[in-house]
Coordinates of C-alpha atoms and ligand atoms in Angstrom, one line a residue:
M1 CA -23.1 -18.1 45.1
T2 CA -24.1 -14.4 44.9
K3 CA -22.1 -12.2 42.6
K4 CA -19.8 -9.6 44.1
H5 CA -19.7 -6.1 42.6
H6 CA -16.8 -3.8 43.0
H7 CA -16.5 0.0 42.8
W8 CA -15.7 1.6 39.5
I9 CA -12.9 4.2 39.8
G10 CA -10.6 5.7 37.2
G11 CA -11.9 3.4 34.5
K12 CA -11.5 0.1 36.3
A13 CA -13.1 -2.1 38.9
V14 CA -11.7 -1.5 42.3
E15 CA -12.1 -3.8 45.3
P16 CA -13.1 -2.4 48.6
V17 CA -10.3 -1.2 50.8
S18 CA -12.0 -2.7 53.8
G19 CA -12.3 -6.1 52.0
N20 CA -16.0 -6.0 53.0
Y21 CA -19.1 -6.5 51.0
L22 CA -22.7 -5.6 51.8
A23 CA -25.4 -8.3 51.2
T24 CA -28.6 -7.3 49.4
L25 CA -31.9 -9.0 48.9
N26 CA -33.9 -9.9 45.8
P27 CA -37.2 -8.2 46.8
S28 CA -39.3 -10.5 44.6
T29 CA -38.2 -13.7 46.5
R30 CA -36.3 -12.5 49.6
E31 CA -33.5 -14.7 48.4
P32 CA -29.9 -13.3 48.6
G33 CA -29.2 -10.7 45.9
A34 CA -25.9 -9.3 44.8
E35 CA -23.1 -8.3 47.2
I36 CA -21.7 -4.8 46.8
A37 CA -18.4 -3.3 47.8
A38 CA -18.6 -1.7 51.2
G39 CA -16.9 1.6 50.5
T40 CA -15.4 4.1 52.9
A41 CA -13.9 7.6 52.8
A42 CA -10.7 5.9 51.3
E43 CA -12.4 5.0 48.0
V44 CA -14.2 8.4 48.0
E45 CA -10.8 9.9 48.1
Q46 CA -9.6 7.8 45.2
A47 CA -12.7 8.5 43.1
V48 CA -12.7 12.2 43.7
H49 CA -9.0 12.3 42.8
A50 CA -9.6 10.3 39.6
A51 CA -12.4 12.7 38.7
S52 CA -10.4 15.8 39.3
V53 CA -7.5 14.5 37.2
A54 CA -9.8 13.6 34.2
Q55 CA -12.1 16.7 34.3
P56 CA -10.0 19.6 33.0
A57 CA -9.2 17.9 29.6
W58 CA -12.9 16.9 29.2
A59 CA -14.0 20.5 29.9
R60 CA -11.6 21.8 27.3
L61 CA -13.2 19.7 24.5
S62 CA -15.8 21.3 22.3
G63 CA -19.4 20.6 22.8
A64 CA -19.4 18.7 19.6
E65 CA -16.6 16.4 20.9
R66 CA -18.3 15.8 24.2
S67 CA -21.5 15.1 22.3
E68 CA -19.8 12.4 20.2
A69 CA -18.5 10.7 23.4
L70 CA -21.9 10.8 25.0
H71 CA -23.5 9.3 21.9
Q72 CA -21.1 6.4 22.3
V73 CA -22.2 5.9 25.9
A74 CA -25.8 5.9 24.7
S75 CA -25.0 3.2 22.1
A76 CA -23.2 1.1 24.7
I77 CA -26.3 1.3 27.0
E78 CA -28.5 0.2 24.1
A79 CA -26.1 -2.7 23.3
G80 CA -25.9 -3.6 27.0
A81 CA -29.6 -3.2 27.8
D82 CA -30.2 -6.8 28.6
D83 CA -27.4 -7.0 31.2
L84 CA -28.6 -3.7 32.8
M85 CA -32.1 -5.0 32.9
E86 CA -31.1 -8.2 34.6
L87 CA -29.1 -6.4 37.2
E88 CA -31.9 -4.0 37.8
R89 CA -34.5 -6.8 38.0
L90 CA -32.5 -8.7 40.6
S91 CA -32.1 -5.6 42.8
T92 CA -35.6 -4.1 42.4
G93 CA -38.0 -6.9 41.3
K94 CA -39.5 -4.5 38.7
V95 CA -41.7 -6.0 36.0
D96 CA -40.5 -6.2 32.4
A97 CA -42.5 -3.3 31.0
Q98 CA -41.2 -1.0 33.7
L99 CA -37.6 -2.1 33.2
H100 CA -37.8 -1.6 29.4
M101 CA -39.2 1.9 29.8
E102 CA -36.5 2.9 32.4
I103 CA -33.5 1.4 30.4
D104 CA -34.7 3.0 27.2
M105 CA -34.8 6.3 29.0
C106 CA -31.2 5.8 30.1
S107 CA -29.8 5.9 26.6
A108 CA -32.3 8.7 25.7
Y109 CA -30.8 10.8 28.5
F110 CA -27.4 10.5 26.9
R111 CA -28.7 11.2 23.4
Y112 CA -30.7 14.2 24.5
Y113 CA -27.8 15.9 26.3
A114 CA -25.4 14.9 23.5
G115 CA -27.7 16.8 21.2
V116 CA -28.3 19.9 23.2
V117 CA -24.7 20.4 24.4
R118 CA -23.8 21.2 20.8
S119 CA -25.7 24.4 21.2
L120 CA -25.0 25.1 24.8
G121 CA -23.5 28.6 25.1
G122 CA -23.5 31.9 26.9
R123 CA -24.7 35.2 25.4
T124 CA -23.2 38.5 24.4
I125 CA -24.2 41.6 26.4
D126 CA -24.3 44.9 24.6
Q127 CA -22.5 47.5 26.8
G128 CA -22.1 50.0 24.1
A129 CA -19.1 50.8 21.9
N130 CA -15.5 49.8 23.0
L131 CA -16.7 47.0 25.2
H132 CA -17.1 43.3 24.2
T133 CA -18.9 41.4 26.9
Y134 CA -20.0 37.8 26.9
T135 CA -20.9 34.9 29.3
R136 CA -19.6 31.4 29.3
L137 CA -21.2 28.4 30.9
E138 CA -18.4 26.6 32.7
P139 CA -18.5 23.3 34.6
Y140 CA -18.2 23.1 38.4
G141 CA -15.5 20.4 38.1
V142 CA -16.2 17.3 40.2
V143 CA -19.9 16.8 41.0
A144 CA -21.4 14.2 43.3
I145 CA -24.6 12.4 42.3
I146 CA -26.3 10.5 45.2
T147 CA -29.2 8.4 44.1
P148 CA -31.9 6.3 45.8
W149 CA -33.2 2.8 45.2
N150 CA -36.5 3.5 43.4
F151 CA -35.2 4.2 39.8
P152 CA -31.5 3.3 40.3
I153 CA -30.0 3.3 36.8
N154 CA -32.5 5.8 35.4
Q155 CA -31.7 8.4 38.1
A156 CA -28.0 7.8 37.7
C157 CA -28.3 8.5 33.9
R158 CA -30.6 11.4 34.5
G159 CA -27.9 13.1 36.6
M160 CA -24.7 12.0 34.8
A161 CA -25.7 12.8 31.2
P162 CA -26.2 16.5 31.8
A163 CA -23.4 16.7 34.3
L164 CA -20.9 15.3 31.8
A165 CA -22.4 17.2 28.9
A166 CA -21.7 20.5 30.8
G167 CA -18.0 19.4 31.2
N168 CA -18.0 18.0 34.7
A169 CA -16.6 14.7 36.0
V170 CA -18.9 12.6 38.2
V171 CA -18.6 10.6 41.4
G172 CA -21.8 8.6 41.8
K173 CA -23.1 7.0 45.0
P174 CA -26.0 4.7 44.3
S175 CA -28.2 3.3 47.0
E176 CA -26.7 0.5 48.9
F177 CA -29.8 -1.6 48.0
T178 CA -29.6 -1.3 44.3
S179 CA -26.0 -0.5 43.2
P180 CA -25.0 -3.1 40.5
S181 CA -26.7 -1.5 37.5
T182 CA -25.0 1.9 38.2
V183 CA -21.6 0.3 38.5
H184 CA -22.2 -1.6 35.2
L185 CA -23.2 1.7 33.5
A186 CA -19.8 3.1 34.4
K187 CA -18.1 0.0 33.0
L188 CA -20.1 0.3 29.8
A189 CA -19.2 4.0 29.5
T190 CA -15.5 3.3 29.9
E191 CA -15.7 0.5 27.3
A192 CA -17.5 2.9 25.0
G193 CA -14.4 5.2 25.1
L194 CA -15.4 7.7 27.8
P195 CA -12.1 8.8 29.3
D196 CA -11.1 7.1 32.5
G197 CA -12.1 9.0 35.7
L198 CA -15.1 10.8 34.2
I199 CA -17.6 8.5 35.8
N200 CA -16.6 6.9 39.1
I201 CA -19.0 4.9 41.2
V202 CA -18.4 4.2 44.9
T203 CA -20.8 1.9 46.5
G204 CA -21.7 1.6 50.2
T205 CA -23.9 3.1 52.8
G206 CA -25.0 6.8 53.1
V207 CA -23.0 7.3 56.2
E208 CA -19.8 5.5 55.1
V209 CA -19.7 6.8 51.5
G210 CA -22.4 9.4 50.8
A211 CA -21.4 11.7 53.7
P212 CA -17.7 11.9 53.0
L213 CA -18.4 12.3 49.3
A214 CA -20.8 15.2 49.9
A215 CA -18.3 16.8 52.4
H216 CA -15.3 16.4 50.1
P217 CA -13.7 19.8 49.5
V218 CA -13.0 19.0 45.8
V219 CA -16.7 18.3 45.2
R220 CA -18.2 21.5 44.0
R221 CA -21.8 20.5 43.3
I222 CA -24.2 17.8 44.7
A223 CA -27.3 16.3 43.0
F224 CA -29.3 14.4 45.6
T225 CA -32.4 12.3 45.1
G226 CA -33.9 10.7 48.2
S227 CA -35.6 11.4 51.5
V228 CA -36.5 14.8 52.9
A229 CA -34.5 14.0 56.1
T230 CA -31.3 13.2 54.3
G231 CA -31.7 16.0 51.8
R232 CA -32.2 18.5 54.6
R233 CA -29.0 17.3 56.3
L234 CA -27.0 17.5 53.1
A235 CA -28.3 20.9 52.3
Q236 CA -27.2 22.2 55.7
D237 CA -23.7 20.9 55.0
A238 CA -23.7 22.2 51.5
G239 CA -24.8 25.5 52.9
A240 CA -21.9 25.6 55.2
R241 CA -19.6 25.0 52.3
L242 CA -21.5 27.4 50.1
I243 CA -21.9 24.8 47.3
P244 CA -25.1 24.4 45.3
M245 CA -27.3 21.4 45.3
T246 CA -30.1 19.9 43.4
L247 CA -32.6 18.2 45.8
E248 CA -35.2 15.9 44.4
L249 CA -37.2 14.8 47.4
G250 CA -40.6 13.4 48.2
G251 CA -44.1 14.1 47.2
K252 CA -47.8 13.6 48.1
S253 CA -49.0 14.7 44.7
P254 CA -52.7 15.4 44.0
V255 CA -54.7 14.2 41.0
V256 CA -57.7 16.5 40.7
V257 CA -60.7 15.1 38.7
F258 CA -63.6 17.3 37.8
A259 CA -67.0 15.8 36.8
D260 CA -66.5 16.8 33.2
A261 CA -63.2 14.9 32.8
D262 CA -62.6 12.1 30.3
L263 CA -63.4 9.4 32.9
D264 CA -61.8 6.4 31.2
R265 CA -58.5 8.2 30.9
A266 CA -58.7 9.7 34.3
V267 CA -59.4 6.3 35.9
A268 CA -56.5 4.7 34.1
A269 CA -54.2 7.6 35.2
A270 CA -55.4 7.3 38.9
T271 CA -54.8 3.6 38.9
S272 CA -51.4 3.8 37.3
A273 CA -50.2 5.7 40.4
M274 CA -50.4 2.3 42.2
A275 CA -49.0 0.2 39.4
M276 CA -46.2 2.4 38.3
N277 CA -43.2 1.1 40.3
A278 CA -45.7 -0.1 42.9
G279 CA -46.1 3.5 44.0
Q280 CA -42.4 4.0 44.8
T281 CA -42.3 7.0 42.6
C282 CA -41.6 10.6 43.9
T283 CA -44.2 12.0 41.5
A284 CA -46.9 9.4 42.2
T285 CA -50.3 11.0 42.4
T286 CA -51.4 9.4 45.6
R287 CA -54.1 12.0 46.7
L288 CA -57.1 11.5 44.5
L289 CA -59.4 14.5 44.7
V290 CA -62.7 14.0 42.9
E291 CA -65.6 16.4 42.4
R292 CA -68.3 15.4 44.9
S293 CA -71.0 14.5 42.4
L294 CA -68.6 12.0 40.8
H295 CA -66.6 10.9 43.8
D296 CA -68.3 7.6 44.7
E297 CA -68.7 6.4 41.1
F298 CA -65.2 7.4 40.2
T299 CA -63.5 5.9 43.2
A300 CA -65.6 2.6 42.7
R301 CA -64.0 2.4 39.2
V302 CA -60.5 3.0 40.6
V303 CA -61.1 0.4 43.3
D304 CA -62.3 -2.1 40.7
A305 CA -59.2 -1.4 38.5
A306 CA -56.9 -1.7 41.6
S307 CA -58.4 -5.1 42.5
K308 CA -57.5 -6.4 39.0
L309 CA -53.8 -5.5 39.2
Q310 CA -51.6 -8.5 39.3
P311 CA -48.4 -8.7 41.5
G312 CA -45.3 -9.6 39.4
V313 CA -47.2 -8.8 36.2
D314 CA -48.5 -5.2 36.6
F315 CA -46.3 -4.1 39.4
G316 CA -43.3 -5.2 41.4
P317 CA -42.5 -5.6 45.1
M318 CA -41.4 -3.0 47.7
I319 CA -37.7 -2.7 46.9
T320 CA -36.4 -2.6 50.4
E321 CA -37.4 -4.4 53.6
A322 CA -37.6 -1.1 55.4
Q323 CA -40.0 0.3 52.8
F324 CA -42.1 -2.8 53.0
N325 CA -42.4 -2.5 56.8
K326 CA -43.0 1.3 56.5
V327 CA -46.1 0.7 54.2
L328 CA -47.4 -1.9 56.6
A329 CA -46.9 0.5 59.5
H330 CA -49.0 3.1 57.6
F331 CA -51.8 0.5 57.2
A332 CA -51.7 -0.2 61.0
E333 CA -51.8 3.5 61.8
A334 CA -54.8 4.0 59.4
A335 CA -56.6 1.0 61.1
Q336 CA -56.0 2.6 64.4
A337 CA -57.6 5.8 63.1
G338 CA -60.6 3.7 62.2
L339 CA -60.0 3.5 58.5
Q340 CA -61.0 0.5 56.4
P341 CA -59.5 0.3 52.9
A342 CA -62.0 -0.2 50.0
V343 CA -59.4 -2.6 48.6
G344 CA -56.0 -3.9 49.8
G345 CA -54.5 -2.8 53.0
A346 CA -52.1 -5.7 53.5
A347 CA -49.1 -7.6 52.0
Y348 CA -49.9 -10.7 49.9
S349 CA -50.2 -13.7 52.1
D350 CA -50.5 -16.5 49.4
G351 CA -49.2 -17.4 46.0
A352 CA -45.8 -16.5 44.6
A353 CA -46.2 -12.9 45.7
A354 CA -46.2 -13.9 49.4
A355 CA -42.5 -15.0 49.0
G356 CA -41.6 -11.4 48.1
M357 CA -42.2 -8.0 49.5
F358 CA -45.4 -7.4 47.5
I359 CA -48.1 -5.0 48.9
Q360 CA -51.7 -5.1 47.7
P361 CA -52.9 -2.1 45.7
T362 CA -54.8 -0.2 48.3
V363 CA -57.4 2.6 48.2
Y364 CA -58.9 4.5 51.2
T365 CA -61.9 6.4 50.0
G366 CA -63.5 9.6 51.2
I367 CA -61.1 10.2 54.0
D368 CA -60.4 13.1 56.3
P369 CA -57.6 15.2 54.7
A370 CA -56.1 15.8 58.2
L371 CA -55.2 12.1 58.7
A372 CA -51.6 11.0 58.4
I373 CA -52.2 8.7 55.5
A374 CA -53.7 11.6 53.6
R375 CA -50.6 13.8 54.3
E376 CA -47.5 11.6 54.6
E377 CA -45.7 10.1 51.6
V378 CA -46.3 6.3 51.8
F379 CA -44.2 5.3 48.8
G380 CA -46.3 2.2 48.1
P381 CA -49.3 1.3 45.9
V382 CA -51.6 3.3 48.2
L383 CA -54.2 5.9 47.2
V384 CA -56.4 8.1 49.3
T385 CA -59.5 9.7 47.9
M386 CA -61.3 12.9 49.0
P387 CA -64.3 14.7 47.6
F388 CA -64.3 18.4 46.8
G389 CA -67.2 20.9 46.1
D390 CA -65.8 23.4 43.6
E391 CA -62.7 24.6 41.9
A392 CA -61.6 26.8 44.8
E393 CA -61.9 24.0 47.2
A394 CA -60.1 21.6 44.9
L395 CA -57.2 24.0 44.6
A396 CA -57.0 24.6 48.4
M397 CA -57.0 20.9 49.1
A398 CA -54.5 20.1 46.3
N399 CA -52.1 22.8 47.8
D400 CA -52.7 21.7 51.4
T401 CA -49.4 19.7 51.6
E402 CA -45.9 20.3 52.6
Y403 CA -44.8 18.9 49.2
G404 CA -44.9 20.4 45.7
L405 CA -43.4 18.0 43.2
F406 CA -46.2 17.2 40.8
A407 CA -49.9 17.7 40.3
S408 CA -52.4 16.3 37.7
V409 CA -55.7 17.9 36.7
W410 CA -58.5 16.3 34.6
S411 CA -61.3 18.4 33.2
G412 CA -63.2 18.8 30.0
D413 CA -62.8 22.5 30.4
V414 CA -59.3 23.3 29.3
S415 CA -59.5 26.9 30.6
R416 CA -60.2 25.5 34.0
G417 CA -57.3 23.0 33.6
L418 CA -54.9 25.8 32.8
R419 CA -56.3 28.1 35.6
M420 CA -55.6 25.3 38.1
A421 CA -52.1 24.7 36.6
E422 CA -51.3 28.4 37.2
Q423 CA -52.2 28.2 40.9
L424 CA -51.1 24.7 41.8
E425 CA -47.9 24.8 44.0
A426 CA -45.9 22.2 42.2
G427 CA -42.9 22.1 39.9
Q428 CA -44.7 20.1 37.3
V429 CA -48.4 20.0 36.3
S430 CA -50.0 17.7 33.8
V431 CA -53.4 18.7 32.4
N432 CA -55.5 15.9 30.9
G433 CA -52.6 13.5 30.9
G434 CA -50.0 15.9 29.4
A435 CA -46.7 14.0 29.2
L436 CA -43.6 14.7 31.3
T437 CA -40.5 13.5 29.5
I438 CA -36.7 13.9 29.4
E439 CA -37.2 17.3 27.7
T440 CA -39.3 18.6 30.6
P441 CA -37.7 19.9 33.8
L442 CA -38.4 18.0 37.0
G443 CA -38.2 19.5 40.4
G444 CA -40.0 20.6 43.5
Y445 CA -41.7 23.4 45.2
K446 CA -41.8 23.5 49.0
N447 CA -40.4 20.4 50.7
S448 CA -40.0 18.5 47.5
G449 CA -36.7 20.3 47.0
Y450 CA -35.0 22.7 44.6
G451 CA -33.0 22.8 41.4
R452 CA -34.2 20.9 38.3
E453 CA -33.4 17.6 36.8
K454 CA -34.0 16.8 33.1
G455 CA -34.6 19.3 30.3
L456 CA -32.3 22.2 29.4
E457 CA -32.7 23.3 33.0
A458 CA -30.5 20.4 34.3
L459 CA -27.8 21.3 31.8
H460 CA -27.8 24.9 33.1
D461 CA -27.8 23.6 36.7
Y462 CA -24.6 21.7 36.1
A463 CA -22.9 24.8 34.8
Q464 CA -21.9 28.1 36.3
V465 CA -21.9 31.4 34.6
K466 CA -18.8 33.4 33.9
C467 CA -19.1 36.9 32.5
V468 CA -16.1 38.3 30.6
S469 CA -15.8 41.9 29.6
L470 CA -13.1 43.2 27.3
S471 CA -12.4 46.9 26.9
L472 CA -11.4 47.5 23.3
Ligands
ADP501 P1 -34.4 6.5 50.8 O1 -35.4 6.6 51.9 O2 -34.9 6.7 49.5 O3 -33.5 5.3 51.0 P2 -32.2 8.1 51.7 O4 -32.3 9.6 51.7 O5 -32.0 7.4 52.9 O6 -33.6 7.8 51.0 O7 -31.2 7.6 50.6 C1 -31.0 8.2 49.3 C2 -29.5 8.1 49.0 O8 -28.8 8.9 50.0 C3 -28.9 6.7 49.2 O9 -27.8 6.5 48.2 C4 -28.3 6.7 50.5 O10 -27.2 5.8 50.8 C5 -27.8 8.1 50.6 N1 -27.6 8.7 52.0 C6 -28.3 8.3 53.1 N2 -27.8 9.0 54.2 C7 -26.8 9.8 53.7 C8 -26.0 10.8 54.3 N3 -26.0 11.0 55.6 N4 -25.1 11.4 53.5 C9 -25.0 11.2 52.2 N5 -25.8 10.3 51.6 C10 -26.7 9.6 52.3

């Protein structure tokens, strides 16, 4: 018997109006996973109403009071981590180390925004004598947070913690493939004392739930993480309604390795782009650009490391069947273009991994940058490598993409690393493994989207500025 999961609206579990549930798959085994409530516009209406009733009192609390409530949510996530992990494991097949890291980050998001909200404030503006002028950061009211299947609970917390800290109420719409952990988060938050209606979760498909949620007139801001195609459509609708959005979309991020880099660390970083969530990461550095004199030696080391990665131990399966098939279609297209991978290039066909949707870590070396596999986001454990001659060529190749989410540079020459960082067209740049954490803003240039998640920037994105001027 698979478990049925309901919506979470107004502080309680709510059964689907339609009476219908959507089946999901355990991607590690292809056995039936959880069943989730198949929501419709009717539950969106209930959830937005609950949020709009709860939000004004929440917004009137002081930052310190909201902070206290958010710390309670963080504690509840810590206490409920095992259950969250289990739900996430069933939906995504992620390996333990990955799950631990993601769930730890969830409570950390709430602690971070609980901390910084205590000093969130506007500024005073000196207009001379007889005027007292200041700004206030005010919430939007009800915000929609639409999340995908690659980091389900993590992305939900990433959006909800700053949105709530800024005084908003949230209606969340998790991916229909991976909803249970997000519903459980809302339950934990309610049990931890967060007022009813501040976090509501409506599950279901993008068309049945996401679209009416994004179009709801009471929703005044949308945070969306997902595909470029859906993001573009939502941005058009949001544009028509003149409401702001945060769009965290795809990437084809470069990792640029110069011959003077710390090679052991650079090899480990390049390899981790395949292992980390099996490449189903928006910021995955899947274009490996290596200085020509080092290219063959370096890529041989990455290929060797890739061949040692173990499915189910070092990385998990493709999380959805559509994604599994999409990666295989990329392999078929690459084969048609005459490419032979140096390692991988197929799904697992024997052992336990063959039962699930596991794809072999794959590296195509020394390929033409114009090929589809070098330009399109694959969202699997797949790297392409390309040699470059000098710094100028490295920069041109790194920027030769429609995306701009992330870039990584490895060089023993720190000045060169920072010079590259200045000119790379990406919202985040890591030089020599520099860390990107909850405190650092995440967001795109170009087709990777706009607005910022994480950091103080997210808190400001979930607030609007009011300026008040008093004549004395
Ligand atoms: P992915 O390829 O990562 O599944 P999608 O953009 O299809 O990316 O999905 C990301 C999230 O957006 C999911 O929660 C999905 O249900 C939702 N979604 C899909 N289509 C729409 C839509 N037309 N309107 C609103 N949300 C949608």
